[in-house]
JSON list of C-alpha atoms in Angstrom, two decimals:
[
{"chain": "A", "resi": 28, "resn": "MET", "atom": "CA", "xyz": [-2.97, -6.52, 2.10]},
{"chain": "A", "resi": 29, "resn": "ILE", "atom": "CA", "xyz": [-4.10, -3.96, -0.16]},
{"chain": "A", "resi": 30, "resn": "THR", "atom": "CA", "xyz": [-2.97, -2.67, -3.01]},
{"chain": "A", "resi": 31, "resn": "GLN", "atom": "CA", "xyz": [-2.98, 1.15, -3.98]},
{"chain": "A", "resi": 32, "resn": "ARG", "atom": "CA", "xyz": [-2.05, 3.74, -6.57]},
{"chain": "A", "resi": 33, "resn": "ALA", "atom": "CA", "xyz": [0.89, 6.37, -6.05]},
{"chain": "A", "resi": 34, "resn": "VAL", "atom": "CA", "xyz": [2.16, 9.33, -7.89]},
{"chain": "A", "resi": 35, "resn": "GLU", "atom": "CA", "xyz": [5.58, 7.54, -8.38]},
{"chain": "A", "resi": 36, "resn": "GLU", "atom": "CA", "xyz": [3.73, 4.66, -10.36]},
{"chain": "A", "resi": 37, "resn": "GLY", "atom": "CA", "xyz": [1.92, 7.06, -12.58]},
{"chain": "A", "resi": 38, "resn": "ILE", "atom": "CA", "xyz": [4.80, 8.71, -13.47]},
{"chain": "A", "resi": 39, "resn": "ALA", "atom": "CA", "xyz": [6.78, 5.45, -13.96]},
{"chain": "A", "resi": 40, "resn": "MET", "atom": "CA", "xyz": [3.77, 4.11, -15.97]},
{"chain": "A", "resi": 41, "resn": "GLU", "atom": "CA", "xyz": [3.90, 7.06, -18.53]},
{"chain": "A", "resi": 42, "resn": "ILE", "atom": "CA", "xyz": [7.76, 6.22, -19.19]},
{"chain": "A", "resi": 43, "resn": "GLY", "atom": "CA", "xyz": [6.92, 2.34, -19.57]},
{"chain": "A", "resi": 44, "resn": "LYS", "atom": "CA", "xyz": [6.29, -0.78, -17.66]},
{"chain": "A", "resi": 45, "resn": "THR", "atom": "CA", "xyz": [9.63, -2.03, -18.58]},
{"chain": "A", "resi": 46, "resn": "SER", "atom": "CA", "xyz": [11.48, 0.94, -17.33]},
{"chain": "A", "resi": 47, "resn": "PRO", "atom": "CA", "xyz": [13.95, 1.32, -14.67]},
{"chain": "A", "resi": 48, "resn": "GLN", "atom": "CA", "xyz": [11.53, 3.67, -12.90]},
{"chain": "A", "resi": 49, "resn": "TYR", "atom": "CA", "xyz": [8.21, 1.49, -12.82]},
{"chain": "A", "resi": 50, "resn": "PHE", "atom": "CA", "xyz": [10.53, -1.22, -11.55]},
{"chain": "A", "resi": 51, "resn": "GLU", "atom": "CA", "xyz": [11.77, 1.25, -8.51]},
{"chain": "A", "resi": 52, "resn": "ALA", "atom": "CA", "xyz": [8.21, 2.78, -8.04]},
{"chain": "A", "resi": 53, "resn": "CYS", "atom": "CA", "xyz": [6.24, -0.62, -7.91]},
{"chain": "A", "resi": 54, "resn": "SER", "atom": "CA", "xyz": [8.29, -3.74, -6.99]},
{"chain": "A", "resi": 55, "resn": "LEU", "atom": "CA", "xyz": [8.30, -2.81, -3.31]},
{"chain": "A", "resi": 56, "resn": "ILE", "atom": "CA", "xyz": [5.95, -3.55, -0.28]},
{"chain": "A", "resi": 57, "resn": "GLU", "atom": "CA", "xyz": [5.21, -1.08, 2.40]},
{"chain": "A", "resi": 58, "resn": "MET", "atom": "CA", "xyz": [4.91, -1.96, 5.74]},
{"chain": "A", "resi": 59, "resn": "ASN", "atom": "CA", "xyz": [4.69, -0.48, 9.38]},
{"chain": "A", "resi": 60, "resn": "GLU", "atom": "CA", "xyz": [8.09, -0.34, 10.81]},
{"chain": "A", "resi": 61, "resn": "TYR", "atom": "CA", "xyz": [7.09, -2.58, 13.77]},
{"chain": "A", "resi": 62, "resn": "ASP", "atom": "CA", "xyz": [5.93, -5.22, 11.69]},
{"chain": "A", "resi": 63, "resn": "ILE", "atom": "CA", "xyz": [9.00, -5.12, 9.88]},
{"chain": "A", "resi": 64, "resn": "ASP", "atom": "CA", "xyz": [11.06, -5.59, 12.84]},
{"chain": "A", "resi": 65, "resn": "GLU", "atom": "CA", "xyz": [8.67, -7.98, 14.31]},
{"chain": "A", "resi": 66, "resn": "LEU", "atom": "CA", "xyz": [9.22, -10.19, 11.28]},
{"chain": "A", "resi": 67, "resn": "GLY", "atom": "CA", "xyz": [12.83, -10.06, 11.28]},
{"chain": "A", "resi": 68, "resn": "ILE", "atom": "CA", "xyz": [13.03, -8.07, 8.07]},
{"chain": "A", "resi": 69, "resn": "THR", "atom": "CA", "xyz": [15.91, -5.51, 7.63]},
{"chain": "A", "resi": 70, "resn": "PRO", "atom": "CA", "xyz": [14.21, -2.43, 5.62]},
{"chain": "A", "resi": 71, "resn": "ASN", "atom": "CA", "xyz": [15.14, -2.05, 1.99]},
{"chain": "A", "resi": 72, "resn": "THR", "atom": "CA", "xyz": [15.69, -5.92, 1.50]},
{"chain": "A", "resi": 73, "resn": "ASN", "atom": "CA", "xyz": [13.71, -8.46, -0.19]},
{"chain": "A", "resi": 74, "resn": "VAL", "atom": "CA", "xyz": [10.92, -10.29, 1.00]},
{"chain": "A", "resi": 75, "resn": "LYS", "atom": "CA", "xyz": [8.53, -13.11, -0.37]},
{"chain": "A", "resi": 76, "resn": "VAL", "atom": "CA", "xyz": [4.87, -12.15, -0.34]},
{"chain": "A", "resi": 77, "resn": "THR", "atom": "CA", "xyz": [2.75, -15.27, -0.78]},
{"chain": "A", "resi": 78, "resn": "SER", "atom": "CA", "xyz": [-1.26, -15.27, -1.01]},
{"chain": "A", "resi": 79, "resn": "GLU", "atom": "CA", "xyz": [-3.62, -17.89, -2.10]},
{"chain": "A", "resi": 80, "resn": "SER", "atom": "CA", "xyz": [-3.13, -16.85, -5.57]},
{"chain": "A", "resi": 81, "resn": "GLY", "atom": "CA", "xyz": [0.73, -17.06, -5.72]},
{"chain": "A", "resi": 82, "resn": "GLU", "atom": "CA", "xyz": [3.77, -15.21, -4.65]},
{"chain": "A", "resi": 83, "resn": "VAL", "atom": "CA", "xyz": [6.22, -12.85, -5.50]},
{"chain": "A", "resi": 84, "resn": "ILE", "atom": "CA", "xyz": [9.41, -11.30, -4.47]},
{"chain": "A", "resi": 85, "resn": "VAL", "atom": "CA", "xyz": [9.61, -7.44, -3.64]},
{"chain": "A", "resi": 86, "resn": "LYS", "atom": "CA", "xyz": [11.55, -5.17, -1.57]},
{"chain": "A", "resi": 87, "resn": "ALA", "atom": "CA", "xyz": [10.31, -4.36, 1.81]},
{"chain": "A", "resi": 88, "resn": "VAL", "atom": "CA", "xyz": [10.25, -0.59, 2.69]},
{"chain": "A", "resi": 89, "resn": "ILE", "atom": "CA", "xyz": [8.72, 1.41, 5.53]},
{"chain": "A", "resi": 90, "resn": "ALA", "atom": "CA", "xyz": [5.37, 2.81, 4.68]},
{"chain": "A", "resi": 91, "resn": "ARG", "atom": "CA", "xyz": [5.81, 6.52, 3.39]},
{"chain": "A", "resi": 92, "resn": "GLN", "atom": "CA", "xyz": [2.36, 7.12, 4.74]},
{"chain": "A", "resi": 93, "resn": "THR", "atom": "CA", "xyz": [-0.19, 5.86, 7.38]},
{"chain": "A", "resi": 94, "resn": "CYS", "atom": "CA", "xyz": [0.31, 2.10, 7.40]},
{"chain": "A", "resi": 95, "resn": "TYR", "atom": "CA", "xyz": [-1.43, 0.52, 10.61]},
{"chain": "A", "resi": 96, "resn": "ARG", "atom": "CA", "xyz": [0.18, -2.81, 12.21]},
{"chain": "A", "resi": 97, "resn": "GLY", "atom": "CA", "xyz": [-0.61, -5.77, 10.26]},
{"chain": "A", "resi": 98, "resn": "LEU", "atom": "CA", "xyz": [-1.39, -3.93, 7.15]},
{"chain": "A", "resi": 99, "resn": "CYS", "atom": "CA", "xyz": [0.79, -3.69, 4.05]},
{"chain": "A", "resi": 100, "resn": "HIS", "atom": "CA", "xyz": [0.58, -2.67, 0.48]},
{"chain": "A", "resi": 101, "resn": "ILE", "atom": "CA", "xyz": [2.02, -3.26, -2.67]},
{"chain": "A", "resi": 102, "resn": "ARG", "atom": "CA", "xyz": [1.55, -0.48, -5.67]},
{"chain": "A", "resi": 103, "resn": "GLN", "atom": "CA", "xyz": [-1.00, -1.81, -8.10]},
{"chain": "A", "resi": 104, "resn": "GLY", "atom": "CA", "xyz": [0.62, -3.17, -11.13]},
{"chain": "A", "resi": 105, "resn": "VAL", "atom": "CA", "xyz": [2.85, -6.25, -12.24]},
{"chain": "A", "resi": 106, "resn": "TRP", "atom": "CA", "xyz": [4.32, -7.24, -8.93]},
{"chain": "A", "resi": 107, "resn": "ALA", "atom": "CA", "xyz": [0.71, -6.79, -7.08]},
{"chain": "A", "resi": 108, "resn": "ASN", "atom": "CA", "xyz": [-1.05, -9.04, -9.58]},
{"chain": "A", "resi": 109, "resn": "GLN", "atom": "CA", "xyz": [1.10, -11.85, -8.54]},
{"chain": "A", "resi": 110, "resn": "VAL", "atom": "CA", "xyz": [-0.76, -12.35, -5.41]},
{"chain": "A", "resi": 111, "resn": "VAL", "atom": "CA", "xyz": [-4.03, -10.57, -6.02]},
{"chain": "A", "resi": 112, "resn": "PRO", "atom": "CA", "xyz": [-6.81, -13.21, -5.49]},
{"chain": "A", "resi": 113, "resn": "PRO", "atom": "CA", "xyz": [-9.17, -13.57, -8.80]},
{"chain": "A", "resi": 114, "resn": "ARG", "atom": "CA", "xyz": [-12.48, -13.04, -7.00]},
{"chain": "A", "resi": 115, "resn": "THR", "atom": "CA", "xyz": [-14.77, -10.40, -8.02]},
{"chain": "A", "resi": 116, "resn": "GLN", "atom": "CA", "xyz": [-17.56, -10.63, -5.67]},
{"chain": "A", "resi": 117, "resn": "SER", "atom": "CA", "xyz": [-19.37, -10.05, -8.80]},
{"chain": "A", "resi": 118, "resn": "THR", "atom": "CA", "xyz": [-18.04, -6.65, -9.40]},
{"chain": "A", "resi": 119, "resn": "GLY", "atom": "CA", "xyz": [-15.86, -7.76, -12.53]},
{"chain": "A", "resi": 120, "resn": "GLU", "atom": "CA", "xyz": [-12.76, -6.32, -10.57]},
{"chain": "A", "resi": 121, "resn": "PRO", "atom": "CA", "xyz": [-10.30, -8.67, -8.99]},
{"chain": "A", "resi": 122, "resn": "GLN", "atom": "CA", "xyz": [-9.87, -8.33, -5.21]},
{"chain": "A", "resi": 123, "resn": "TYR", "atom": "CA", "xyz": [-7.30, -5.74, -4.88]},
{"chain": "A", "resi": 124, "resn": "SER", "atom": "CA", "xyz": [-7.97, -5.03, -1.25]},
{"chain": "A", "resi": 125, "resn": "GLY", "atom": "CA", "xyz": [-8.22, -7.02, 2.02]},
{"chain": "A", "resi": 126, "resn": "PHE", "atom": "CA", "xyz": [-6.93, -10.28, 1.52]},
{"chain": "A", "resi": 127, "resn": "PRO", "atom": "CA", "xyz": [-4.25, -12.35, 3.69]},
{"chain": "A", "resi": 128, "resn": "VAL", "atom": "CA", "xyz": [-0.66, -12.50, 2.69]},
{"chain": "A", "resi": 129, "resn": "ILE", "atom": "CA", "xyz": [2.34, -14.05, 4.54]},
{"chain": "A", "resi": 130, "resn": "VAL", "atom": "CA", "xyz": [5.70, -11.75, 4.22]},
{"chain": "A", "resi": 131, "resn": "GLU", "atom": "CA", "xyz": [8.87, -13.43, 4.98]},
{"chain": "A", "resi": 132, "resn": "PRO", "atom": "CA", "xyz": [12.63, -12.58, 4.55]},
{"chain": "A", "resi": 133, "resn": "ALA", "atom": "CA", "xyz": [14.08, -13.26, 1.36]},
{"chain": "A", "resi": 134, "resn": "PRO", "atom": "CA", "xyz": [17.42, -11.13, 1.32]},
{"chain": "A", "resi": 135, "resn": "ASN", "atom": "CA", "xyz": [18.81, -13.46, -1.26]},
{"chain": "A", "resi": 136, "resn": "GLU", "atom": "CA", "xyz": [16.16, -13.73, -3.87]},
{"chain": "A", "resi": 137, "resn": "LYS", "atom": "CA", "xyz": [16.15, -11.56, -6.90]},
{"chain": "A", "resi": 138, "resn": "ILE", "atom": "CA", "xyz": [13.04, -9.36, -7.83]},
{"chain": "A", "resi": 139, "resn": "LYS", "atom": "CA", "xyz": [11.80, -10.32, -11.30]},
{"chain": "A", "resi": 140, "resn": "THR", "atom": "CA", "xyz": [11.54, -7.64, -14.08]},
{"chain": "A", "resi": 141, "resn": "ALA", "atom": "CA", "xyz": [7.91, -6.68, -15.10]},
{"chain": "A", "resi": 142, "resn": "LEU", "atom": "CA", "xyz": [8.51, -8.66, -18.21]},
{"chain": "A", "resi": 143, "resn": "GLU", "atom": "CA", "xyz": [9.43, -11.59, -16.25]},
{"chain": "A", "resi": 144, "resn": "CYS", "atom": "CA", "xyz": [6.70, -11.51, -14.01]},
{"chain": "A", "resi": 145, "resn": "VAL", "atom": "CA", "xyz": [4.10, -11.15, -16.75]},
{"chain": "A", "resi": 146, "resn": "GLN", "atom": "CA", "xyz": [5.69, -14.02, -18.84]},
{"chain": "A", "resi": 147, "resn": "GLY", "atom": "CA", "xyz": [5.56, -16.27, -15.60]},
{"chain": "A", "resi": 148, "resn": "ALA", "atom": "CA", "xyz": [2.16, -15.69, -15.15]},
{"chain": "A", "resi": 149, "resn": "VAL", "atom": "CA", "xyz": [1.39, -16.91, -18.72]},
{"chain": "A", "resi": 150, "resn": "GLY", "atom": "CA", "xyz": [3.78, -19.73, -18.69]},
{"chain": "A", "resi": 151, "resn": "LEU", "atom": "CA", "xyz": [6.17, -18.30, -21.19]},
{"chain": "A", "resi": 152, "resn": "TRP", "atom": "CA", "xyz": [9.34, -17.45, -18.86]},
{"chain": "A", "resi": 153, "resn": "LYS", "atom": "CA", "xyz": [11.73, -20.53, -18.58]},
{"chain": "A", "resi": 154, "resn": "GLY", "atom": "CA", "xyz": [14.03, -18.55, -16.01]},
{"chain": "A", "resi": 155, "resn": "ASP", "atom": "CA", "xyz": [17.38, -17.60, -16.49]},
{"chain": "A", "resi": 156, "resn": "GLU", "atom": "CA", "xyz": [18.74, -19.89, -19.22]}
]
């Protein structure tokens, strides 16, 4: 997996990271259409993405740009940060690109809001109480 920037993400960040626009722009994973089919995923449904660092629920969409088989990308931000490995290779930056993930269907799972993701990452989110 790699993380990436997108125009939609930049526009939504200016509106605010708790806005519906940011949620729509960033809580998704873009995948090759053949990979989506091979994994039994229905486009525009939720999936669970798991890495060595954690997991996140996002919406799977057919990539809007070139995305080779076996490659997927989540836009940089709150949802991607749930699975990005902390390794820096002495650069001071986490490993935003080139790390393995498992993507599996999760159509009945809820995508957390940006606030829920951040609170969960620091141990403050207690779930829907």
